[in-house]
């Protein structure tokens, strides 16, 4: 066999690097290398095997690891998008038949991306032989008890059901550009999240009735959010004569509490069981919220779970790769001490190392890292320690954030570093809700070592 073309040779080497790095990280984290990674490493090490691997792929996969035969063209939506690409926004294409411009992201400086289109537009699921798979989770550290999935012949996910140890059920349906998640709680309440293209809708039901519905239009990473005003009579302030409207204390009561619980369940499920939740390998699950102020309604909040591609995250939360890299390096350096320390002690060391690393980066490159703040402290007046008269570290009544990126005056990215198995808690989310500024769109995402 002759030598591979330059393009295939580059692809083979890239696969070898990625598979090798993933195998090492998996061994460090779990003490073993998955069979799939071992197979990819072997294929990448030999030209004949690499060609055979390429030939065996009957369907293409998105860059984020989601198997699919079709995709929906998405753009950032600003005035920098090429006219030719703007005209393709929202259209569905097959991987085997790209438009004249090529697939999203192939042209120079293209910021468009391929959103997974689940299934084939020409073939309904009712005509397909779906594969059912069910597994029981026996790890006592996990909150998930069981996972059941339905997959199409092309490998894309059609539906999934997750059961948790406390009796909560999470059902998902993936059809075309529509993704629906339903969280059913043991007390009878439910939280339904519907994504249809760029439209989003969250519905909260209690006692068999719809108690709250919030809808908005999402444009790339920064959605055009409208204040989610509750219907009259559904949520009253503690004092009926008070014209200020609900405060953050009241909005955490029903039905807003169900919205918060639902968003948390979806987020933690997406982190713990990404395959069953339709999250690709390169995607990032986030909790997003915004608090509106003004008028007679002083504090109204929107809170939801979202899955973002790498391209979407990079549009605003550009320091995520830096936070992940510093977390990985800090954990790697401290790995020898892990066996002799408690989980809490080791986690504290990792957090302290990350703080020192970013302090050094800010001193060495003050302009580049001016908007990144490690171990930032925020008080009850929503003032943070980056301000001249802001609170001090450890001051009573304050809260701390591992890393905060002030992407702009209206958008913040909170990176919550996790070294253990616990996910984002309701207490932690409320703490952030009550301390970050009003009127700012906030994205919260976990960062774990070796991911």
Coordinates of C-alpha atoms in Angstrom, one line a residue:
X1 CA 0.0 0.0 0.0
X2 CA 1.2 3.5 -0.9
X3 CA 1.7 6.2 1.6
X4 CA -1.3 8.1 2.9
X5 CA -2.2 11.5 1.6
X6 CA -1.1 14.4 3.6
X7 CA -4.6 15.0 4.8
X8 CA -5.1 11.4 6.0
X9 CA -1.7 11.3 7.5
X10 CA -2.5 14.4 9.5
X11 CA -5.8 12.8 10.6
X12 CA -4.0 9.6 11.7
X13 CA -1.5 11.5 13.8
X14 CA -4.2 13.6 15.3
X15 CA -6.2 10.5 16.2
X16 CA -3.0 9.0 17.8
X17 CA -2.5 12.1 19.9
X18 CA -6.1 12.4 21.1
X19 CA -6.5 8.6 21.8
X20 CA -3.2 8.5 23.7
X21 CA -4.1 11.5 25.8
X22 CA -7.6 10.2 26.6
X23 CA -6.2 6.8 27.4
X24 CA -3.7 8.3 29.8
X25 CA -6.3 10.5 31.5
X26 CA -8.7 7.5 31.8
X27 CA -5.9 5.4 33.4
X28 CA -5.1 8.2 35.9
X29 CA -8.8 8.7 36.8
X30 CA -10.1 5.1 36.7
X31 CA -7.1 2.8 36.6
X32 CA -8.0 1.3 33.2
X33 CA -8.1 2.2 29.5
X34 CA -11.5 1.6 27.8
X35 CA -11.5 -0.9 25.0
X36 CA -12.7 1.7 22.4
X37 CA -9.7 4.0 23.2
X38 CA -7.3 1.1 22.9
X39 CA -8.8 0.1 19.5
X40 CA -8.4 3.7 18.3
X41 CA -4.8 3.9 19.5
X42 CA -4.1 0.6 17.7
X43 CA -5.8 1.8 14.5
X44 CA -3.9 5.1 14.6
X45 CA -0.5 3.4 14.9
X46 CA -0.7 1.6 11.6
X47 CA -1.6 3.1 8.2
X48 CA -3.4 0.0 6.9
X49 CA -5.5 -0.3 10.1
X50 CA -6.2 3.5 9.9
X51 CA -7.5 3.2 6.3
X52 CA -9.7 0.2 7.4
X53 CA -11.1 2.3 10.2
X54 CA -12.0 5.1 7.9
X55 CA -13.6 2.8 5.4
X56 CA -15.7 1.1 8.2
X57 CA -17.4 4.4 9.2
X58 CA -20.8 4.3 7.5
X59 CA -22.0 7.5 9.1
X60 CA -20.1 10.6 10.1
X61 CA -19.9 11.9 13.7
X62 CA -20.0 15.5 14.8
X63 CA -16.8 17.0 16.3
X64 CA -18.4 16.7 19.7
X65 CA -18.9 12.9 19.4
X66 CA -22.6 12.7 18.6
X67 CA -23.3 10.1 16.0
X68 CA -25.7 11.5 13.4
X69 CA -26.4 11.3 9.7
X70 CA -27.8 14.9 9.5
X71 CA -27.3 18.2 11.1
X72 CA -28.9 21.7 11.4
X73 CA -26.8 24.6 10.3
X74 CA -26.4 27.1 13.2
X75 CA -24.7 30.5 13.2
X76 CA -23.6 32.9 15.9
X77 CA -26.3 35.3 14.6
X78 CA -24.3 38.6 14.6
X79 CA -23.4 40.9 11.8
X80 CA -20.1 39.2 11.2
X81 CA -21.7 36.0 9.8
X82 CA -21.2 35.6 6.0
X83 CA -24.3 36.3 4.0
X84 CA -24.0 32.8 2.4
X85 CA -23.9 31.2 5.8
X86 CA -26.7 33.3 7.3
X87 CA -28.9 32.0 4.5
X88 CA -28.2 28.4 5.6
X89 CA -29.1 29.0 9.2
X90 CA -31.8 26.5 10.4
X91 CA -31.5 24.3 7.3
X92 CA -31.0 20.5 7.7
X93 CA -28.2 18.9 5.7
X94 CA -26.8 15.4 5.3
X95 CA -23.1 14.7 6.2
X96 CA -22.8 12.9 2.9
X97 CA -24.2 15.9 0.9
X98 CA -22.9 19.2 2.1
X99 CA -24.0 22.6 0.8
X100 CA -21.8 24.5 -1.7
X101 CA -20.0 26.3 1.2
X102 CA -19.0 23.0 2.8
X103 CA -19.9 21.8 6.3
X104 CA -20.1 24.4 9.1
X105 CA -16.7 25.5 10.3
X106 CA -14.8 24.3 7.3
X107 CA -14.3 27.8 5.7
X108 CA -11.6 30.1 7.1
X109 CA -12.8 31.9 10.3
X110 CA -16.2 30.3 10.1
X111 CA -17.9 30.3 13.5
X112 CA -20.9 28.3 12.5
X113 CA -21.5 24.9 13.9
X114 CA -23.5 21.7 13.2
X115 CA -26.3 21.1 15.7
X116 CA -27.3 17.4 15.8
X117 CA -30.4 16.5 13.9
X118 CA -31.6 13.3 15.5
X119 CA -32.8 10.8 12.9
X120 CA -33.4 11.2 9.2
X121 CA -35.9 13.8 7.9
X122 CA -37.1 11.3 5.3
X123 CA -37.5 8.3 7.6
X124 CA -39.8 8.5 10.7
X125 CA -38.8 6.6 13.8
X126 CA -41.9 4.5 13.5
X127 CA -40.3 2.7 10.5
X128 CA -37.0 2.0 12.3
X129 CA -35.9 -0.9 14.4
X130 CA -34.8 0.9 17.6
X131 CA -32.3 -0.7 20.0
X132 CA -33.2 -0.7 23.6
X133 CA -30.5 -0.8 26.3
X134 CA -31.0 -0.8 30.1
X135 CA -28.4 -0.8 32.8
X136 CA -28.6 -0.5 36.6
X137 CA -26.1 1.8 38.4
X138 CA -24.7 0.1 41.5
X139 CA -22.2 2.7 42.5
X140 CA -23.4 4.1 45.9
X141 CA -21.7 7.4 45.2
X142 CA -24.0 8.1 42.2
X143 CA -27.5 9.6 42.5
X144 CA -28.6 7.8 39.3
X145 CA -30.1 4.3 39.9
X146 CA -30.9 3.2 36.3
X147 CA -30.5 4.3 32.7
X148 CA -32.6 3.1 29.7
X149 CA -32.0 4.3 26.1
X150 CA -33.5 3.8 22.7
X151 CA -31.1 4.2 19.8
X152 CA -31.6 4.4 16.0
X153 CA -29.6 2.2 13.6
X154 CA -27.4 5.2 12.8
X155 CA -26.4 5.4 16.5
X156 CA -28.3 8.6 17.3
X157 CA -30.3 8.7 20.5
X158 CA -34.1 8.5 20.1
X159 CA -35.2 8.5 23.8
X160 CA -33.9 7.9 27.2
X161 CA -35.2 7.4 30.8
X162 CA -33.1 8.0 33.9
X163 CA -34.2 6.9 37.4
X164 CA -32.6 8.4 40.5
X165 CA -32.2 7.0 44.0
X166 CA -34.8 9.4 45.4
X167 CA -37.5 8.4 43.0
X168 CA -37.1 11.3 40.5
X169 CA -37.5 10.3 36.9
X170 CA -36.0 12.1 33.9
X171 CA -37.4 11.3 30.4
X172 CA -35.9 12.6 27.2
X173 CA -37.0 12.5 23.6
X174 CA -34.7 13.4 20.7
X175 CA -36.5 14.0 17.4
X176 CA -35.1 16.1 14.5
X177 CA -34.2 19.5 15.9
X178 CA -36.5 19.0 18.9
X179 CA -35.3 17.9 22.3
X180 CA -37.7 17.4 25.2
X181 CA -36.8 16.7 28.8
X182 CA -39.4 15.9 31.5
X183 CA -38.4 15.7 35.2
X184 CA -41.0 14.0 37.3
X185 CA -40.6 14.4 41.1
X186 CA -42.0 12.0 43.7
X187 CA -44.3 14.7 45.1
X188 CA -46.1 14.9 41.8
X189 CA -44.6 18.1 40.5
X190 CA -42.9 18.2 37.1
X191 CA -40.5 20.3 35.1
X192 CA -40.6 20.1 31.3
X193 CA -37.9 21.7 29.1
X194 CA -38.5 21.9 25.4
X195 CA -36.0 22.9 22.7
X196 CA -37.2 23.4 19.2
X197 CA -34.5 25.0 17.1
X198 CA -33.7 28.4 18.7
X199 CA -36.9 28.4 20.8
X200 CA -36.9 27.3 24.4
X201 CA -39.7 26.7 26.8
X202 CA -39.9 25.6 30.4
X203 CA -43.2 24.5 32.0
X204 CA -43.8 23.8 35.7
X205 CA -46.7 21.7 36.8
X206 CA -48.0 21.1 40.3
X207 CA -51.1 19.3 41.6
X208 CA -52.0 18.4 38.0
X209 CA -52.1 22.1 36.8
X210 CA -49.7 24.2 34.9
X211 CA -48.4 26.7 37.4
X212 CA -45.6 28.5 35.4
X213 CA -44.5 28.7 31.8
X214 CA -41.4 30.6 30.6
X215 CA -40.5 30.9 26.9
X216 CA -37.6 32.7 25.2
X217 CA -35.6 32.8 22.0
X218 CA -32.0 31.7 22.1
X219 CA -29.4 33.2 19.9
X220 CA -26.1 31.3 20.0
X221 CA -24.6 31.5 23.5
X222 CA -26.2 34.8 24.6
X223 CA -30.0 34.3 24.3
X224 CA -32.4 37.2 24.0
X225 CA -34.2 36.6 27.3
X226 CA -37.4 38.2 28.3
X227 CA -38.4 38.6 31.9
X228 CA -40.4 35.5 32.8
X229 CA -43.4 37.2 34.6
X230 CA -45.6 34.6 36.3
X231 CA -49.3 34.6 35.6
X232 CA -51.4 36.7 38.1
X233 CA -52.2 34.9 41.3
X234 CA -49.7 32.1 40.8
X235 CA -47.0 33.7 43.0
X236 CA -47.8 36.3 45.6
X237 CA -45.4 38.3 47.7
X238 CA -45.2 37.7 51.5
X239 CA -47.0 41.0 52.1
X240 CA -49.9 41.6 49.7
X241 CA -49.6 45.4 50.3
X242 CA -46.0 45.5 49.3
X243 CA -45.7 46.7 45.7
X244 CA -42.1 45.5 45.3
X245 CA -43.3 42.0 44.1
X246 CA -41.5 38.7 44.7
X247 CA -38.0 38.7 46.1
X248 CA -35.3 36.0 45.8
X249 CA -36.7 34.4 48.9
X250 CA -40.2 34.1 47.4
X251 CA -39.0 32.9 43.9
X252 CA -37.4 29.9 45.5
X253 CA -40.9 28.9 46.8
X254 CA -43.3 26.9 44.6
X255 CA -43.6 27.0 41.6
X256 CA -40.2 28.6 41.2
X257 CA -38.6 26.0 43.4
X258 CA -39.7 23.3 41.0
X259 CA -38.0 25.2 38.2
X260 CA -34.8 25.4 40.2
X261 CA -35.1 21.7 41.1
X262 CA -35.7 20.7 37.5
X263 CA -32.8 22.7 36.1
X264 CA -30.5 21.1 38.8
X265 CA -31.7 17.6 38.0
X266 CA -31.1 18.1 34.3
X267 CA -27.7 19.6 34.9
X268 CA -26.5 16.9 37.2
X269 CA -27.9 14.2 35.0
X270 CA -26.1 15.7 32.0
X271 CA -22.8 15.7 33.9
X272 CA -23.3 12.1 35.3
X273 CA -24.8 10.5 32.3
X274 CA -24.0 12.6 29.2
X275 CA -24.7 9.9 26.6
X276 CA -28.3 9.4 27.9
X277 CA -28.9 13.1 27.9
X278 CA -27.7 13.6 24.4
X279 CA -24.5 15.5 25.5
X280 CA -21.6 15.0 23.1
X281 CA -18.0 14.5 24.2
X282 CA -17.0 18.1 23.5
X283 CA -20.1 19.7 24.8
X284 CA -20.4 21.5 28.1
X285 CA -23.5 21.4 30.3
X286 CA -24.3 24.7 32.1
X287 CA -26.9 26.2 34.4
X288 CA -27.9 29.7 33.1
X289 CA -29.8 32.3 34.9
X290 CA -30.6 36.0 34.9
X291 CA -32.3 38.3 37.4
X292 CA -34.3 41.2 36.1
X293 CA -34.9 44.3 38.1
X294 CA -37.0 47.5 37.7
X295 CA -40.6 48.6 37.8
X296 CA -42.8 47.2 40.5
X297 CA -41.3 43.7 40.1
X298 CA -37.9 44.1 41.7
X299 CA -36.5 40.6 41.3
X300 CA -37.7 38.1 38.6
X301 CA -35.4 35.3 37.7
X302 CA -35.1 32.9 34.8
X303 CA -33.1 29.7 35.4
X304 CA -32.6 26.7 33.0
X305 CA -30.1 24.0 32.0
X306 CA -28.4 24.3 28.6
X307 CA -25.9 22.2 26.7
X308 CA -23.4 24.2 24.7
X309 CA -20.9 23.2 22.0
X310 CA -17.3 24.2 22.2
X311 CA -17.9 26.9 19.6
X312 CA -20.7 28.4 21.6
X313 CA -18.7 28.4 24.8
X314 CA -15.8 30.0 23.1
X315 CA -18.0 32.8 21.9
X316 CA -18.3 34.2 25.4
X317 CA -16.7 32.0 28.1
X318 CA -13.3 32.1 26.3
X319 CA -11.3 31.2 29.4
X320 CA -12.8 27.8 29.9
X321 CA -9.9 26.1 28.2
X322 CA -7.5 28.0 30.5
X323 CA -9.4 27.0 33.6
X324 CA -9.6 23.4 32.5
X325 CA -5.8 23.3 31.7
X326 CA -4.8 24.9 35.0
X327 CA -7.1 22.4 36.9
X328 CA -5.6 19.5 35.0
X329 CA -2.0 20.6 35.7
X330 CA -2.7 21.4 39.4
X331 CA -4.3 18.0 39.9
X332 CA -1.5 16.2 38.1
X333 CA 1.2 17.9 40.2
X334 CA -0.7 17.0 43.4
X335 CA -1.6 13.5 42.3
X336 CA 1.1 11.8 44.4
X337 CA -0.4 13.2 47.6
X338 CA -3.9 11.9 46.8
X339 CA -3.3 8.6 48.5
X340 CA -2.3 10.0 51.8
X341 CA -4.9 12.8 52.1
X342 CA -8.6 12.8 52.6
X343 CA -10.8 13.8 49.6
X344 CA -11.5 17.2 51.2
X345 CA -7.8 17.9 52.0
X346 CA -6.7 17.0 48.5
X347 CA -9.5 19.0 46.9
X348 CA -8.5 22.1 49.0
X349 CA -4.9 21.7 47.8
X350 CA -6.0 21.6 44.2
X351 CA -8.2 24.7 44.6
X352 CA -5.3 26.6 46.3
X353 CA -2.9 25.5 43.5
X354 CA -5.4 26.8 40.8
X355 CA -5.7 30.1 42.7
X356 CA -1.9 30.5 42.8
X357 CA -1.6 29.6 39.1
X358 CA -4.1 32.3 38.0
X359 CA -2.5 34.9 40.3
X360 CA 0.8 34.2 38.6
X361 CA -0.9 34.5 35.1
X362 CA -2.6 37.8 36.1
X363 CA 0.8 39.2 37.2
X364 CA 2.6 38.0 34.1
X365 CA -0.1 39.0 31.7
X366 CA -2.3 41.6 33.4
X367 CA -4.1 42.7 30.2
X368 CA -4.9 39.2 29.0
X369 CA -6.3 38.0 32.3
X370 CA -7.8 41.2 33.5
X371 CA -11.3 39.8 33.6
X372 CA -10.5 36.5 35.3
X373 CA -10.7 36.3 39.1
X374 CA -9.8 33.2 41.1
X375 CA -11.2 32.6 44.5
X376 CA -13.3 35.8 44.3
X377 CA -15.4 36.8 47.4
X378 CA -18.9 38.3 47.1
X379 CA -21.0 39.8 49.9
X380 CA -24.7 40.1 50.5
X381 CA -24.8 43.5 48.8
X382 CA -23.5 41.7 45.6
X383 CA -20.2 43.5 45.8
X384 CA -17.1 41.4 45.0
X385 CA -13.5 41.5 46.2
X386 CA -12.3 42.8 42.8
X387 CA -13.7 46.2 43.7
X388 CA -11.6 48.7 45.6
X389 CA -13.9 48.7 48.6
X390 CA -15.0 45.1 48.1
X391 CA -15.2 42.4 50.8
X392 CA -12.1 40.5 52.0
X393 CA -11.4 36.8 51.6
X394 CA -13.2 34.8 54.3
X395 CA -15.2 37.8 55.6
X396 CA -18.3 36.8 57.5
X397 CA -21.5 36.7 55.4
X398 CA -19.6 36.3 52.1
X399 CA -19.5 33.6 49.5
X400 CA -16.6 32.5 47.3
X401 CA -16.4 31.5 43.6
X402 CA -13.6 29.3 42.4
X403 CA -13.0 31.2 39.2
X404 CA -15.1 34.0 37.8
X405 CA -14.8 35.4 34.3
X406 CA -16.5 38.7 33.7
X407 CA -16.9 38.2 30.0
X408 CA -18.7 41.6 29.7
X409 CA -20.7 44.0 31.8
X410 CA -23.8 41.9 31.2
X411 CA -22.4 38.3 31.0
X412 CA -20.5 36.3 33.7
X413 CA -19.1 32.8 33.5
X414 CA -18.7 30.9 36.8
X415 CA -16.3 28.0 36.8
X416 CA -17.0 25.7 39.8
X417 CA -14.0 23.4 40.3
X418 CA -15.0 19.9 41.5
X419 CA -12.6 17.2 42.6
X420 CA -15.1 14.8 44.2
X421 CA -18.2 13.0 43.1
X422 CA -20.9 15.4 44.3
X423 CA -22.7 17.6 41.7
X424 CA -24.0 21.1 41.9
X425 CA -26.3 21.4 44.9
X426 CA -29.5 23.5 45.5
X427 CA -27.7 25.3 48.4
X428 CA -24.8 26.2 46.2
X429 CA -27.0 27.4 43.4
X430 CA -29.1 29.6 45.7
X431 CA -25.9 31.0 47.2
X432 CA -24.8 32.1 43.7
X433 CA -28.2 33.4 42.8
X434 CA -28.3 35.7 45.8
X435 CA -24.8 37.1 45.5
X436 CA -24.2 37.8 41.8
X437 CA -25.3 41.1 40.3
X438 CA -28.8 41.6 39.0
X439 CA -29.3 42.2 35.3
X440 CA -26.3 40.0 34.4
X441 CA -26.7 36.8 32.4
X442 CA -24.7 34.1 34.3
X443 CA -23.5 30.7 33.1
X444 CA -22.4 28.2 35.7
X445 CA -20.3 25.2 34.7
X446 CA -18.4 22.5 36.6
X447 CA -14.7 21.9 35.8
X448 CA -13.2 18.6 36.9
X449 CA -9.6 17.4 36.6
X450 CA -8.6 15.4 33.5
X451 CA -11.7 16.2 31.4

